[in-house]
Structures are given as C-alpha cells and as structure tokens.
Amino acid sequence: MDGLKRQAAARALQQVQGGMTLGLGTGSTAQHFVELLGEKVRSGLKIIGVPTSEATRAQAERCGIALTTLDEVDRLDLTVDGADEINPALDLIKGGGGALLREKIVAAASDRMIVIADDSKCVDVLGRFPLPVEVVPFGFAATRAAMARAFAQSGVSGQMGVRKGKDGHVFVTDGGHWIVDAHLGRIPDPPGLAGLLSVIPGVVEHGLFIGLAGTAVLAGSQGIRVVERR
Ligand code: 5RP
C-alpha cells in the first residue's frame, strides 16, 4: 500500500513546475509527495509551499522546502493532498489525519487540487469511512444534537464519537478544536449533507470536500489511473 501511495505521489509531482506556490497536504500519502518534492527542491526546483498542518510544516522544513502562509499569498497554483474516500464525482472524505480545516482552506485557495491515493480509497458511495466533523468544544452537546438532526434530514444516521488520540485523551486539532467521527455507512447526497452541516454554529468544518478536487491520481496493482472531474 505504501508503494502505491508513493507511486501516486510521484505521478502528481510531474504536474509541479518551477515558480509554483503549492499547498502541501497531510497524511501518509501526502508525506510521500513532500519527501519527493524535497528531493526536487534540493536538485534546484524553485517552488514555495503552504503546509496544511504543523506535522507537514515540520516535514517540509526538514526537506528544505521554502514555506509561506495564506497571510502572505492569497492564491495558490496547486494543492496536492491525500483522502480517506473518493467517489466517482471526485467528492472526498478527508480528515482521518485530523487536518481537515487547514486542508480545506488551502484547497479552496488553490487554482487546482490533485488528490493522490492508492485505489483502495475509491468508493461508489461515500460514508464507509467515518465522516470527521471539526467542532468547537463549547456547547458540544447542543452541536452534537444539531448534527444528529442534520444527519436525519439528509436521510443518514449512525454512531458519533469524539476522536481520542493515541494517549487516550481527546484529540485536539491544530486549531484547538475537537473532531467528531460520524459512522454513517452511506452518504447518498454528499453536497446536501455538506450544506446542512456547514450552517451549524458549533461546526467549524466537516470532512466532505465537494467540488474541490479536479484530478485524482489513483495507484493500483494494475498501474496508475488519472481521473479528471467532469
Ligand atoms: C488528513 C487527511 C488525509 O489526507 C487522509 O486521512 C488520508 O491519509 P493517508 O494518506 O494517510 O491515507 O485528510 O486530515
């Protein structure tokens, strides 16, 4: 699986040109991309990156990649990031690594997003992977109840759990928020559910990435498939 992730990352790297400002994703697949990008930078490629998490910032710095922020630049040429699930419309579930808020801000500020993955991430219908929803700790019970109503309105239901870290404590995102993982099984209308979740005051952001990825680079045992959003 790791070899496939690296192959997808290497293919996406072919889209990178000197002078670009790049969004750098988070997670094990994006890590391969950052590592390969770092090799190119050390051979003379001139790009500048915007990391989507503190973990990616630390890795990019170790790799010698020049970094900036969305305070200094307001548009990026390209973001390359992984995903937890990808449907045929290239709608995504992201946030398994807990970085969905910065990932979505960076993707939305980019002219183009390429999602890189091994092809086990491809599904017909999103939702087998628990949907991460980033919430403010204040008023959590009320937010959770509002989320349950949004799920019911969208015709889905399932267990919701506050994510815990490896240390057993509540996982806190880079933005200081919590993540609720919603085990929905099937999300038949991702744009509809995205709209319902977005208007809940305690929801900071959710892991449905609708209409953001323009290209998916999917590596499988039969080779690499590049899918463009129609
Ligand atoms: C992090 C993410 C990751 O892109 C997603 O979890 C995929 O990770 P991996 O490449 O390790 O499978 O959304 O918030």
mmCIF file of N, CA, C and O in Angstrom, residues 21-78:
data_model
loop_
_atom_site.group_PDB
_atom_site.id
_atom_site.type_symbol
_atom_site.label_atom_id
_atom_site.label_comp_id
_atom_site.label_asym_id
_atom_site.label_seq_id
_atom_site.Cartn_x
_atom_site.Cartn_y
_atom_site.Cartn_z
ATOM 1 N N THR A 21 3.351 28.078 -6.423
ATOM 2 C CA THR A 21 3.068 28.077 -4.993
ATOM 3 C C THR A 21 2.149 26.893 -4.739
ATOM 4 O O THR A 21 1.097 26.773 -5.365
ATOM 5 N N LEU A 22 2.560 26.017 -3.825
ATOM 6 C CA LEU A 22 1.912 24.708 -3.683
ATOM 7 C C LEU A 22 1.312 24.502 -2.299
ATOM 8 O O LEU A 22 2.000 24.723 -1.291
ATOM 9 N N GLY A 23 0.082 24.027 -2.228
ATOM 10 C CA GLY A 23 -0.493 23.556 -0.977
ATOM 11 C C GLY A 23 0.017 22.149 -0.713
ATOM 12 O O GLY A 23 -0.024 21.293 -1.608
ATOM 13 N N LEU A 24 0.499 21.924 0.500
ATOM 14 C CA LEU A 24 1.091 20.618 0.849
ATOM 15 C C LEU A 24 0.166 19.910 1.830
ATOM 16 O O LEU A 24 -0.076 20.407 2.939
ATOM 17 N N GLY A 25 -0.362 18.764 1.420
ATOM 18 C CA GLY A 25 -1.357 18.043 2.208
ATOM 19 C C GLY A 25 -0.780 17.370 3.442
ATOM 20 O O GLY A 25 0.412 17.483 3.755
ATOM 21 N N THR A 26 -1.667 16.646 4.118
ATOM 22 C CA THR A 26 -1.314 15.973 5.373
ATOM 23 C C THR A 26 -1.695 14.495 5.272
ATOM 24 O O THR A 26 -2.694 14.154 4.632
ATOM 25 N N GLY A 27 -0.918 13.652 5.941
ATOM 26 C CA GLY A 27 -1.215 12.211 5.937
ATOM 27 C C GLY A 27 -0.073 11.444 5.291
ATOM 28 O O GLY A 27 0.888 12.043 4.793
ATOM 29 N N SER A 28 -0.190 10.120 5.296
ATOM 30 C CA SER A 28 0.939 9.298 4.838
ATOM 31 C C SER A 28 1.181 9.425 3.339
ATOM 32 O O SER A 28 2.330 9.349 2.885
ATOM 33 N N THR A 29 0.122 9.628 2.549
ATOM 34 C CA THR A 29 0.317 9.757 1.095
ATOM 35 C C THR A 29 0.947 11.114 0.783
ATOM 36 O O THR A 29 1.901 11.209 -0.009
ATOM 37 N N ALA A 30 0.424 12.141 1.419
ATOM 38 C CA ALA A 30 0.985 13.487 1.224
ATOM 39 C C ALA A 30 2.441 13.538 1.695
ATOM 40 O O ALA A 30 3.263 14.252 1.110
ATOM 41 N N GLN A 31 2.754 12.744 2.714
ATOM 42 C CA GLN A 31 4.151 12.708 3.190
ATOM 43 C C GLN A 31 5.105 12.256 2.091
ATOM 44 O O GLN A 31 6.205 12.770 1.955
ATOM 45 N N HIS A 32 4.649 11.266 1.305
ATOM 46 C CA HIS A 32 5.488 10.821 0.181
ATOM 47 C C HIS A 32 5.699 11.968 -0.797
ATOM 48 O O HIS A 32 6.797 12.173 -1.311
ATOM 49 N N PHE A 33 4.610 12.714 -1.058
ATOM 50 C CA PHE A 33 4.718 13.825 -2.000
ATOM 51 C C PHE A 33 5.726 14.859 -1.498
ATOM 52 O O PHE A 33 6.588 15.326 -2.251
ATOM 53 N N VAL A 34 5.640 15.191 -0.216
ATOM 54 C CA VAL A 34 6.530 16.211 0.348
ATOM 55 C C VAL A 34 7.987 15.725 0.280
ATOM 56 O O VAL A 34 8.904 16.480 -0.058
ATOM 57 N N GLU A 35 8.166 14.433 0.563
ATOM 58 C CA GLU A 35 9.536 13.892 0.527
ATOM 59 C C GLU A 35 10.109 13.959 -0.894
ATOM 60 O O GLU A 35 11.240 14.405 -1.103
ATOM 61 N N LEU A 36 9.291 13.555 -1.886
ATOM 62 C CA LEU A 36 9.766 13.578 -3.279
ATOM 63 C C LEU A 36 9.965 15.015 -3.762
ATOM 64 O O LEU A 36 10.911 15.311 -4.502
ATOM 65 N N LEU A 37 9.085 15.894 -3.333
ATOM 66 C CA LEU A 37 9.216 17.313 -3.685
ATOM 67 C C LEU A 37 10.518 17.871 -3.101
ATOM 68 O O LEU A 37 11.242 18.629 -3.769
ATOM 69 N N GLY A 38 10.817 17.481 -1.881
ATOM 70 C CA GLY A 38 12.050 17.929 -1.223
ATOM 71 C C GLY A 38 13.283 17.519 -2.026
ATOM 72 O O GLY A 38 14.229 18.297 -2.179
ATOM 73 N N GLU A 39 13.243 16.288 -2.593
ATOM 74 C CA GLU A 39 14.382 15.834 -3.414
ATOM 75 C C GLU A 39 14.563 16.761 -4.609
ATOM 76 O O GLU A 39 15.672 17.144 -4.965
ATOM 77 N N LYS A 40 13.424 17.119 -5.244
ATOM 78 C CA LYS A 40 13.477 18.009 -6.424
ATOM 79 C C LYS A 40 14.008 19.387 -6.037
ATOM 80 O O LYS A 40 14.757 20.010 -6.786
ATOM 81 N N VAL A 41 13.562 19.865 -4.883
ATOM 82 C CA VAL A 41 13.990 21.194 -4.419
ATOM 83 C C VAL A 41 15.507 21.189 -4.204
ATOM 84 O O VAL A 41 16.206 22.126 -4.594
ATOM 85 N N ARG A 42 15.981 20.100 -3.618
ATOM 86 C CA ARG A 42 17.434 20.034 -3.372
ATOM 87 C C ARG A 42 18.221 19.916 -4.679
ATOM 88 O O ARG A 42 19.401 20.215 -4.732
ATOM 89 N N SER A 43 17.513 19.495 -5.761
ATOM 90 C CA SER A 43 18.187 19.472 -7.082
ATOM 91 C C SER A 43 17.977 20.767 -7.849
ATOM 92 O O SER A 43 18.269 20.830 -9.037
ATOM 93 N N GLY A 44 17.329 21.750 -7.212
ATOM 94 C CA GLY A 44 17.259 23.065 -7.869
ATOM 95 C C GLY A 44 15.868 23.569 -8.203
ATOM 96 O O GLY A 44 15.722 24.705 -8.651
ATOM 97 N N LEU A 45 14.809 22.747 -8.012
ATOM 98 C CA LEU A 45 13.448 23.226 -8.319
ATOM 99 C C LEU A 45 13.075 24.361 -7.362
ATOM 100 O O LEU A 45 13.249 24.243 -6.155
ATOM 101 N N LYS A 46 12.546 25.446 -7.949
ATOM 102 C CA LYS A 46 12.163 26.605 -7.111
ATOM 103 C C LYS A 46 10.646 26.634 -6.979
ATOM 104 O O LYS A 46 9.932 26.936 -7.940
ATOM 105 N N ILE A 47 10.149 26.268 -5.826
ATOM 106 C CA ILE A 47 8.723 26.367 -5.528
ATOM 107 C C ILE A 47 8.607 26.908 -4.100
ATOM 108 O O ILE A 47 9.597 26.975 -3.376
ATOM 109 N N ILE A 48 7.380 27.263 -3.744
ATOM 110 C CA ILE A 48 7.160 27.665 -2.351
ATOM 111 C C ILE A 48 5.897 26.942 -1.879
ATOM 112 O O ILE A 48 4.945 26.787 -2.652
ATOM 113 N N GLY A 49 5.906 26.466 -0.638
ATOM 114 C CA GLY A 49 4.804 25.634 -0.156
ATOM 115 C C GLY A 49 4.014 26.278 0.970
ATOM 116 O O GLY A 49 4.537 27.104 1.728
ATOM 117 N N VAL A 50 2.750 25.869 1.066
ATOM 118 C CA VAL A 50 1.912 26.230 2.213
ATOM 119 C C VAL A 50 1.459 24.920 2.854
ATOM 120 O O VAL A 50 0.697 24.166 2.244
ATOM 121 N N PRO A 51 1.927 24.607 4.054
ATOM 122 C CA PRO A 51 1.577 23.332 4.687
ATOM 123 C C PRO A 51 0.159 23.359 5.269
ATOM 124 O O PRO A 51 -0.320 24.408 5.694
ATOM 125 N N THR A 52 -0.490 22.194 5.311
ATOM 126 C CA THR A 52 -1.860 22.106 5.818
ATOM 127 C C THR A 52 -1.910 21.621 7.271
ATOM 128 O O THR A 52 -3.004 21.365 7.788
ATOM 129 N N SER A 53 -0.762 21.454 7.895
ATOM 130 C CA SER A 53 -0.740 21.045 9.311
ATOM 131 C C SER A 53 0.639 21.352 9.870
ATOM 132 O O SER A 53 1.596 21.560 9.116
ATOM 133 N N GLU A 54 0.725 21.332 11.181
ATOM 134 C CA GLU A 54 2.027 21.524 11.826
ATOM 135 C C GLU A 54 2.941 20.347 11.497
ATOM 136 O O GLU A 54 4.153 20.517 11.359
ATOM 137 N N ALA A 55 2.357 19.144 11.363
ATOM 138 C CA ALA A 55 3.169 17.966 11.024
ATOM 139 C C ALA A 55 3.800 18.144 9.642
ATOM 140 O O ALA A 55 4.995 17.875 9.447
ATOM 141 N N THR A 56 2.999 18.624 8.684
ATOM 142 C CA THR A 56 3.541 18.819 7.329
ATOM 143 C C THR A 56 4.545 19.964 7.319
ATOM 144 O O THR A 56 5.555 19.907 6.616
ATOM 145 N N ARG A 57 4.269 21.008 8.118
ATOM 146 C CA ARG A 57 5.245 22.111 8.194
ATOM 147 C C ARG A 57 6.611 21.572 8.642
ATOM 148 O O ARG A 57 7.635 21.853 8.036
ATOM 149 N N ALA A 58 6.589 20.743 9.702
ATOM 150 C CA ALA A 58 7.851 20.217 10.240
ATOM 151 C C ALA A 58 8.554 19.355 9.187
ATOM 152 O O ALA A 58 9.771 19.476 8.985
ATOM 153 N N GLN A 59 7.794 18.510 8.493
ATOM 154 C CA GLN A 59 8.418 17.650 7.474
ATOM 155 C C GLN A 59 9.005 18.489 6.338
ATOM 156 O O GLN A 59 10.127 18.252 5.879
ATOM 157 N N ALA A 60 8.207 19.482 5.860
ATOM 158 C CA ALA A 60 8.664 20.317 4.737
ATOM 159 C C ALA A 60 9.936 21.072 5.114
ATOM 160 O O ALA A 60 10.863 21.187 4.302
ATOM 161 N N GLU A 61 9.984 21.551 6.357
ATOM 162 C CA GLU A 61 11.196 22.268 6.798
ATOM 163 C C GLU A 61 12.403 21.324 6.794
ATOM 164 O O GLU A 61 13.472 21.681 6.321
ATOM 165 N N ARG A 62 12.174 20.099 7.292
ATOM 166 C CA ARG A 62 13.277 19.110 7.276
ATOM 167 C C ARG A 62 13.749 18.828 5.856
ATOM 168 O O ARG A 62 14.909 18.561 5.607
ATOM 169 N N CYS A 63 12.807 18.878 4.893
ATOM 170 C CA CYS A 63 13.136 18.574 3.494
ATOM 171 C C CYS A 63 13.722 19.775 2.764
ATOM 172 O O CYS A 63 14.036 19.687 1.583
ATOM 173 N N GLY A 64 13.796 20.918 3.426
ATOM 174 C CA GLY A 64 14.390 22.098 2.789
ATOM 175 C C GLY A 64 13.455 22.837 1.852
ATOM 176 O O GLY A 64 13.897 23.587 0.974
ATOM 177 N N ILE A 65 12.139 22.645 2.013
ATOM 178 C CA ILE A 65 11.161 23.320 1.143
ATOM 179 C C ILE A 65 10.853 24.703 1.722
ATOM 180 O O ILE A 65 10.513 24.821 2.911
ATOM 181 N N ALA A 66 10.959 25.729 0.888
ATOM 182 C CA ALA A 66 10.634 27.093 1.339
ATOM 183 C C ALA A 66 9.132 27.180 1.573
ATOM 184 O O ALA A 66 8.334 26.654 0.787
ATOM 185 N N LEU A 67 8.750 27.839 2.673
ATOM 186 C CA LEU A 67 7.330 27.892 3.040
ATOM 187 C C LEU A 67 6.830 29.316 3.154
ATOM 188 O O LEU A 67 7.594 30.229 3.465
ATOM 189 N N THR A 68 5.530 29.481 2.918
ATOM 190 C CA THR A 68 4.884 30.751 3.176
ATOM 191 C C THR A 68 3.535 30.461 3.827
ATOM 192 O O THR A 68 3.255 29.318 4.208
ATOM 193 N N THR A 69 2.714 31.480 3.991
ATOM 194 C CA THR A 69 1.406 31.287 4.623
ATOM 195 C C THR A 69 0.337 31.952 3.760
ATOM 196 O O THR A 69 0.648 32.761 2.881
ATOM 197 N N LEU A 70 -0.904 31.646 4.069
ATOM 198 C CA LEU A 70 -2.016 32.299 3.353
ATOM 199 C C LEU A 70 -2.250 33.714 3.859
ATOM 200 O O LEU A 70 -3.223 34.346 3.476
ATOM 201 N N ASP A 71 -1.387 34.202 4.740
ATOM 202 C CA ASP A 71 -1.399 35.631 5.062
ATOM 203 C C ASP A 71 -0.537 36.393 4.065
ATOM 204 O O ASP A 71 -0.783 37.558 3.780
ATOM 205 N N GLU A 72 0.490 35.701 3.567
ATOM 206 C CA GLU A 72 1.409 36.373 2.631
ATOM 207 C C GLU A 72 0.973 36.213 1.182
ATOM 208 O O GLU A 72 1.235 37.090 0.358
ATOM 209 N N VAL A 73 0.339 35.101 0.853
ATOM 210 C CA VAL A 73 -0.189 34.897 -0.515
ATOM 211 C C VAL A 73 -1.653 34.516 -0.368
ATOM 212 O O VAL A 73 -2.015 33.812 0.581
ATOM 213 N N ASP A 74 -2.512 34.961 -1.280
ATOM 214 C CA ASP A 74 -3.929 34.610 -1.099
ATOM 215 C C ASP A 74 -4.419 33.593 -2.120
ATOM 216 O O ASP A 74 -5.539 33.094 -2.004
ATOM 217 N N ARG A 75 -3.604 33.263 -3.127
ATOM 218 C CA ARG A 75 -3.965 32.189 -4.059
ATOM 219 C C ARG A 75 -2.764 31.274 -4.246
ATOM 220 O O ARG A 75 -1.616 31.737 -4.262
ATOM 221 N N LEU A 76 -3.064 29.994 -4.405
ATOM 222 C CA LEU A 76 -2.023 29.004 -4.673
ATOM 223 C C LEU A 76 -2.268 28.410 -6.061
ATOM 224 O O LEU A 76 -3.405 28.373 -6.533
ATOM 225 N N ASP A 77 -1.204 27.941 -6.690
ATOM 226 C CA ASP A 77 -1.369 27.338 -8.020
ATOM 227 C C ASP A 77 -1.977 25.943 -7.929
ATOM 228 O O ASP A 77 -2.821 25.567 -8.730
ATOM 229 N N LEU A 78 -1.514 25.185 -6.954
ATOM 230 C CA LEU A 78 -1.875 23.767 -6.923
ATOM 231 C C LEU A 78 -1.757 23.247 -5.500
ATOM 232 O O LEU A 78 -0.805 23.596 -4.792
#
